[in-house]
Amino acid sequence: MNGTLIDAIKWWATERRDELAIVTSHDRVTYGELGTWADAACDWLIGLGLQAGDRVSIYATNSLEWCVMSQAVMRAGGLLAPVNPRFTLSEASHVVGRYEPRFIFHDRDRTEHAVAIGETAPGIGILPLDEISRFRHATPSGRPRDPAIGPDTPVVIIGTSGSTGYPKGVVYSHRTMLGGFADLALAAARAVEHPRVMVFGPLCTSAGYYVLTEMLVYGGTAYFEDSFDPAKALRRVETDRITILMGVPVFFERMVACESFASTDLSSIRMLQSGGARVSRQLLEAWMQRGLVFQQMYGQTEAGGCATINPVADAVKFPEKCGRGMPLTRIATIDADGNFCPPGVPGEIVIKGPAVMVGYWCDPEATAQVLVDGWLRTGDLGVLDENGLLTMLDRIKDIIISGGMNISAAEVERVISEFPGVDEVAVIAAKDERFGETPMAAIYAPGGIEIPALIAHCCKHLSDYKVVRYVAVRDEPLPRLAAGKISKPELRKQYADAHLTLPKVR
């Protein structure tokens, strides 16, 4: 593959010049307008002194300006290094210190933090993101593209979800991104034909930036909102004939809970894709009643976000499974010695495919630990059946070892989530004098629950050693990471002393 993302997106600027490329709640831009705006902004960045390989950070929430800046940086040969807009000053400073960007472009709400970072690193240019608006109707210079920009040129550094402390920076190149997009196009040709997708994820994550770029390469339209509102999302689906909905289950649960869900016209949707958490039977049935089937996916930022999607036929029969890989991507499991596991035997999920990252930014040691013999070691526990279909069981680090017995937090969560009144649940390890650690459940139950009845329910469906010994019932939702997943690191902090502050329930 000798082309670049720039080549593909510029091609659509001619072929679909007057068709919509990006739509937000306040604005919209066609492919032709996006092309000239991004080229003019690229000229501006080069005039400011941006050189090939320089990092450019965007510290802002989703916006049209964010999208255009990402295109301008790419065309200038820079390396986009976005910063999560939800980060505190300390977190943002840590990430910026690792990326060492030439510029930070910020929105109004992050001005104070951006200026503070600039004061500690005087070499960084601190500029408002809305400066790019000045070039919306400017005429580009028409200069030829830098010949040094090729398939293996790094495009972006995407932070991991942060489930293991400070996020690592995952580097994608033109080749890895185009390879991933080609893989999905082969696996789901109908879904990616002139697609219209709602982007729920922050642009600083693979669920945001990767999906945006994917849609632009396909010649589709990416729709953004300032924040997720289920009623607005349903209206957007009906009004703009959205063809792809993808996200973590909580987004779809909130849409189902809307009064307008039953009457919304969903006939335009070709793909309903979910990942990052288990899809409940109730949620599956709610969407199936509207004629749509959830396709469970599995992936991680290091693999382009999505490495496998359950085909529709298998999604009907085996909704909890995640498919057998993609046409160009292989999925397997290995044991502790690195040997491939036979069907039915759990092991660490490994991935080999075109979308696998180049590596972690400035971290060769961590890269070498996860990229081994051409396979990405995910750190997730899974099992393949006799047909090669993957079931993701748990993150290996989320295995609770109690008295020498391994307990899957996901398994316990599945059982608790089926108890009436439980809206959200996360199971983590609590300290235990006898067993070392023991399961503890943090539960969001707005109407309250009877804990003795919950424990009886767990005892009915789980082995004794898997049943939680501590329960914290909350009247507010569980904390979440930027990508929408429940933040277990935050819960571990909040309940670090659960063995001292919570009564044992059994």
PDB file of N, CA and C in Angstrom, residues 408-451:
ATOM      1  N   SER A 408     -13.054 -14.188  37.712  1.00  0.00           N
ATOM      2  CA  SER A 408     -13.253 -13.205  36.650  1.00  0.00           C
ATOM      3  C   SER A 408     -14.238 -12.141  37.130  1.00  0.00           C
ATOM      4  N   ALA A 409     -13.764 -10.898  37.205  1.00  0.00           N
ATOM      5  CA  ALA A 409     -14.657  -9.807  37.615  1.00  0.00           C
ATOM      6  C   ALA A 409     -15.836  -9.696  36.656  1.00  0.00           C
ATOM      7  N   ALA A 410     -15.588  -9.915  35.355  1.00  0.00           N
ATOM      8  CA  ALA A 410     -16.661  -9.798  34.363  1.00  0.00           C
ATOM      9  C   ALA A 410     -17.761 -10.822  34.607  1.00  0.00           C
ATOM     10  N   GLU A 411     -17.381 -12.018  35.038  1.00  0.00           N
ATOM     11  CA  GLU A 411     -18.391 -13.046  35.296  1.00  0.00           C
ATOM     12  C   GLU A 411     -19.298 -12.640  36.462  1.00  0.00           C
ATOM     13  N   VAL A 412     -18.691 -12.128  37.519  1.00  0.00           N
ATOM     14  CA  VAL A 412     -19.471 -11.700  38.680  1.00  0.00           C
ATOM     15  C   VAL A 412     -20.352 -10.512  38.303  1.00  0.00           C
ATOM     16  N   GLU A 413     -19.807  -9.591  37.511  1.00  0.00           N
ATOM     17  CA  GLU A 413     -20.581  -8.429  37.060  1.00  0.00           C
ATOM     18  C   GLU A 413     -21.790  -8.860  36.238  1.00  0.00           C
ATOM     19  N   ARG A 414     -21.609  -9.863  35.408  1.00  0.00           N
ATOM     20  CA  ARG A 414     -22.716 -10.340  34.578  1.00  0.00           C
ATOM     21  C   ARG A 414     -23.878 -10.812  35.446  1.00  0.00           C
ATOM     22  N   VAL A 415     -23.565 -11.566  36.487  1.00  0.00           N
ATOM     23  CA  VAL A 415     -24.604 -12.102  37.359  1.00  0.00           C
ATOM     24  C   VAL A 415     -25.288 -10.976  38.133  1.00  0.00           C
ATOM     25  N   ILE A 416     -24.505 -10.069  38.695  1.00  0.00           N
ATOM     26  CA  ILE A 416     -25.091  -8.975  39.483  1.00  0.00           C
ATOM     27  C   ILE A 416     -25.944  -8.058  38.609  1.00  0.00           C
ATOM     28  N   SER A 417     -25.503  -7.823  37.363  1.00  0.00           N
ATOM     29  CA  SER A 417     -26.244  -6.914  36.473  1.00  0.00           C
ATOM     30  C   SER A 417     -27.632  -7.443  36.146  1.00  0.00           C
ATOM     31  N   GLU A 418     -27.848  -8.746  36.313  1.00  0.00           N
ATOM     32  CA  GLU A 418     -29.159  -9.344  36.030  1.00  0.00           C
ATOM     33  C   GLU A 418     -30.128  -9.215  37.198  1.00  0.00           C
ATOM     34  N   PHE A 419     -29.647  -8.706  38.344  1.00  0.00           N
ATOM     35  CA  PHE A 419     -30.512  -8.570  39.527  1.00  0.00           C
ATOM     36  C   PHE A 419     -31.366  -7.315  39.379  1.00  0.00           C
ATOM     37  N   PRO A 420     -32.656  -7.384  39.651  1.00  0.00           N
ATOM     38  CA  PRO A 420     -33.545  -6.217  39.499  1.00  0.00           C
ATOM     39  C   PRO A 420     -33.067  -5.002  40.290  1.00  0.00           C
ATOM     40  N   GLY A 421     -33.089  -3.846  39.647  1.00  0.00           N
ATOM     41  CA  GLY A 421     -32.716  -2.594  40.312  1.00  0.00           C
ATOM     42  C   GLY A 421     -31.289  -2.174  40.081  1.00  0.00           C
ATOM     43  N   VAL A 422     -30.444  -3.079  39.548  1.00  0.00           N
ATOM     44  CA  VAL A 422     -29.036  -2.745  39.314  1.00  0.00           C
ATOM     45  C   VAL A 422     -28.911  -2.083  37.942  1.00  0.00           C
ATOM     46  N   ASP A 423     -28.486  -0.812  37.924  1.00  0.00           N
ATOM     47  CA  ASP A 423     -28.272  -0.100  36.666  1.00  0.00           C
ATOM     48  C   ASP A 423     -26.833  -0.256  36.174  1.00  0.00           C
ATOM     49  N   GLU A 424     -25.879  -0.175  37.094  1.00  0.00           N
ATOM     50  CA  GLU A 424     -24.466  -0.305  36.747  1.00  0.00           C
ATOM     51  C   GLU A 424     -23.760  -1.072  37.845  1.00  0.00           C
ATOM     52  N   VAL A 425     -22.743  -1.857  37.480  1.00  0.00           N
ATOM     53  CA  VAL A 425     -21.974  -2.586  38.480  1.00  0.00           C
ATOM     54  C   VAL A 425     -20.533  -2.742  38.014  1.00  0.00           C
ATOM     55  N   ALA A 426     -19.633  -2.655  38.954  1.00  0.00           N
ATOM     56  CA  ALA A 426     -18.221  -2.948  38.702  1.00  0.00           C
ATOM     57  C   ALA A 426     -17.705  -3.753  39.884  1.00  0.00           C
ATOM     58  N   VAL A 427     -17.005  -4.820  39.585  1.00  0.00           N
ATOM     59  CA  VAL A 427     -16.442  -5.677  40.627  1.00  0.00           C
ATOM     60  C   VAL A 427     -14.929  -5.497  40.645  1.00  0.00           C
ATOM     61  N   ILE A 428     -14.403  -5.210  41.815  1.00  0.00           N
ATOM     62  CA  ILE A 428     -12.968  -5.022  42.002  1.00  0.00           C
ATOM     63  C   ILE A 428     -12.513  -5.849  43.195  1.00  0.00           C
ATOM     64  N   ALA A 429     -11.229  -5.889  43.421  1.00  0.00           N
ATOM     65  CA  ALA A 429     -10.691  -6.653  44.541  1.00  0.00           C
ATOM     66  C   ALA A 429     -10.640  -5.795  45.804  1.00  0.00           C
ATOM     67  N   ALA A 430     -11.091  -6.386  46.907  1.00  0.00           N
ATOM     68  CA  ALA A 430     -10.933  -5.757  48.222  1.00  0.00           C
ATOM     69  C   ALA A 430      -9.943  -6.594  49.028  1.00  0.00           C
ATOM     70  N   LYS A 431      -9.213  -5.935  49.912  1.00  0.00           N
ATOM     71  CA  LYS A 431      -8.254  -6.660  50.741  1.00  0.00           C
ATOM     72  C   LYS A 431      -8.982  -7.609  51.679  1.00  0.00           C
ATOM     73  N   ASP A 432      -8.343  -8.732  51.955  1.00  0.00           N
ATOM     74  CA  ASP A 432      -8.950  -9.715  52.845  1.00  0.00           C
ATOM     75  C   ASP A 432      -7.846 -10.438  53.609  1.00  0.00           C
ATOM     76  N   GLU A 433      -7.948 -10.447  54.949  1.00  0.00           N
ATOM     77  CA  GLU A 433      -6.894 -11.059  55.772  1.00  0.00           C
ATOM     78  C   GLU A 433      -6.756 -12.548  55.501  1.00  0.00           C
ATOM     79  N   ARG A 434      -7.863 -13.202  55.211  1.00  0.00           N
ATOM     80  CA  ARG A 434      -7.836 -14.650  55.038  1.00  0.00           C
ATOM     81  C   ARG A 434      -7.437 -15.070  53.624  1.00  0.00           C
ATOM     82  N   PHE A 435      -8.001 -14.386  52.637  1.00  0.00           N
ATOM     83  CA  PHE A 435      -7.807 -14.818  51.253  1.00  0.00           C
ATOM     84  C   PHE A 435      -6.860 -13.921  50.451  1.00  0.00           C
ATOM     85  N   GLY A 436      -6.334 -12.870  51.061  1.00  0.00           N
ATOM     86  CA  GLY A 436      -5.487 -11.934  50.323  1.00  0.00           C
ATOM     87  C   GLY A 436      -6.331 -10.852  49.685  1.00  0.00           C
ATOM     88  N   GLU A 437      -7.257 -11.271  48.838  1.00  0.00           N
ATOM     89  CA  GLU A 437      -8.231 -10.338  48.269  1.00  0.00           C
ATOM     90  C   GLU A 437      -9.519 -11.093  47.999  1.00  0.00           C
ATOM     91  N   THR A 438     -10.592 -10.346  47.905  1.00  0.00           N
ATOM     92  CA  THR A 438     -11.913 -10.938  47.736  1.00  0.00           C
ATOM     93  C   THR A 438     -12.764 -10.000  46.895  1.00  0.00           C
ATOM     94  N   PRO A 439     -13.778 -10.494  46.204  1.00  0.00           N
ATOM     95  CA  PRO A 439     -14.579  -9.611  45.344  1.00  0.00           C
ATOM     96  C   PRO A 439     -15.402  -8.589  46.124  1.00  0.00           C
ATOM     97  N   MET A 440     -15.429  -7.380  45.573  1.00  0.00           N
ATOM     98  CA  MET A 440     -16.241  -6.305  46.130  1.00  0.00           C
ATOM     99  C   MET A 440     -16.992  -5.651  44.971  1.00  0.00           C
ATOM    100  N   ALA A 441     -18.273  -5.351  45.156  1.00  0.00           N
ATOM    101  CA  ALA A 441     -19.089  -4.781  44.087  1.00  0.00           C
ATOM    102  C   ALA A 441     -19.484  -3.347  44.405  1.00  0.00           C
ATOM    103  N   ALA A 442     -19.258  -2.452  43.451  1.00  0.00           N
ATOM    104  CA  ALA A 442     -19.788  -1.091  43.509  1.00  0.00           C
ATOM    105  C   ALA A 442     -20.990  -1.054  42.574  1.00  0.00           C
ATOM    106  N   ILE A 443     -22.144  -0.694  43.114  1.00  0.00           N
ATOM    107  CA  ILE A 443     -23.393  -0.801  42.366  1.00  0.00           C
ATOM    108  C   ILE A 443     -24.125   0.538  42.350  1.00  0.00           C
ATOM    109  N   TYR A 444     -24.559   0.929  41.167  1.00  0.00           N
ATOM    110  CA  TYR A 444     -25.440   2.094  41.037  1.00  0.00           C
ATOM    111  C   TYR A 444     -26.859   1.573  40.919  1.00  0.00           C
ATOM    112  N   ALA A 445     -27.653   1.841  41.948  1.00  0.00           N
ATOM    113  CA  ALA A 445     -29.044   1.392  41.995  1.00  0.00           C
ATOM    114  C   ALA A 445     -29.899   2.551  42.487  1.00  0.00           C
ATOM    115  N   PRO A 446     -30.420   3.378  41.578  1.00  0.00           N
ATOM    116  CA  PRO A 446     -31.151   4.592  41.975  1.00  0.00           C
ATOM    117  C   PRO A 446     -32.300   4.331  42.945  1.00  0.00           C
ATOM    118  N   GLY A 447     -32.969   3.180  42.793  1.00  0.00           N
ATOM    119  CA  GLY A 447     -34.097   2.884  43.668  1.00  0.00           C
ATOM    120  C   GLY A 447     -33.735   2.035  44.871  1.00  0.00           C
ATOM    121  N   GLY A 448     -32.434   1.722  45.025  1.00  0.00           N
ATOM    122  CA  GLY A 448     -32.002   0.883  46.126  1.00  0.00           C
ATOM    123  C   GLY A 448     -32.236  -0.595  45.835  1.00  0.00           C
ATOM    124  N   ILE A 449     -31.530  -1.452  46.544  1.00  0.00           N
ATOM    125  CA  ILE A 449     -31.703  -2.895  46.399  1.00  0.00           C
ATOM    126  C   ILE A 449     -31.597  -3.555  47.764  1.00  0.00           C
ATOM    127  N   GLU A 450     -32.146  -4.757  47.885  1.00  0.00           N
ATOM    128  CA  GLU A 450     -32.021  -5.550  49.104  1.00  0.00           C
ATOM    129  C   GLU A 450     -30.766  -6.406  48.984  1.00  0.00           C
ATOM    130  N   ILE A 451     -29.760  -6.063  49.774  1.00  0.00           N
ATOM    131  CA  ILE A 451     -28.479  -6.755  49.649  1.00  0.00           C
ATOM    132  C   ILE A 451     -28.594  -8.250  49.963  1.00  0.00           C
TER     133      ILE A 451
END
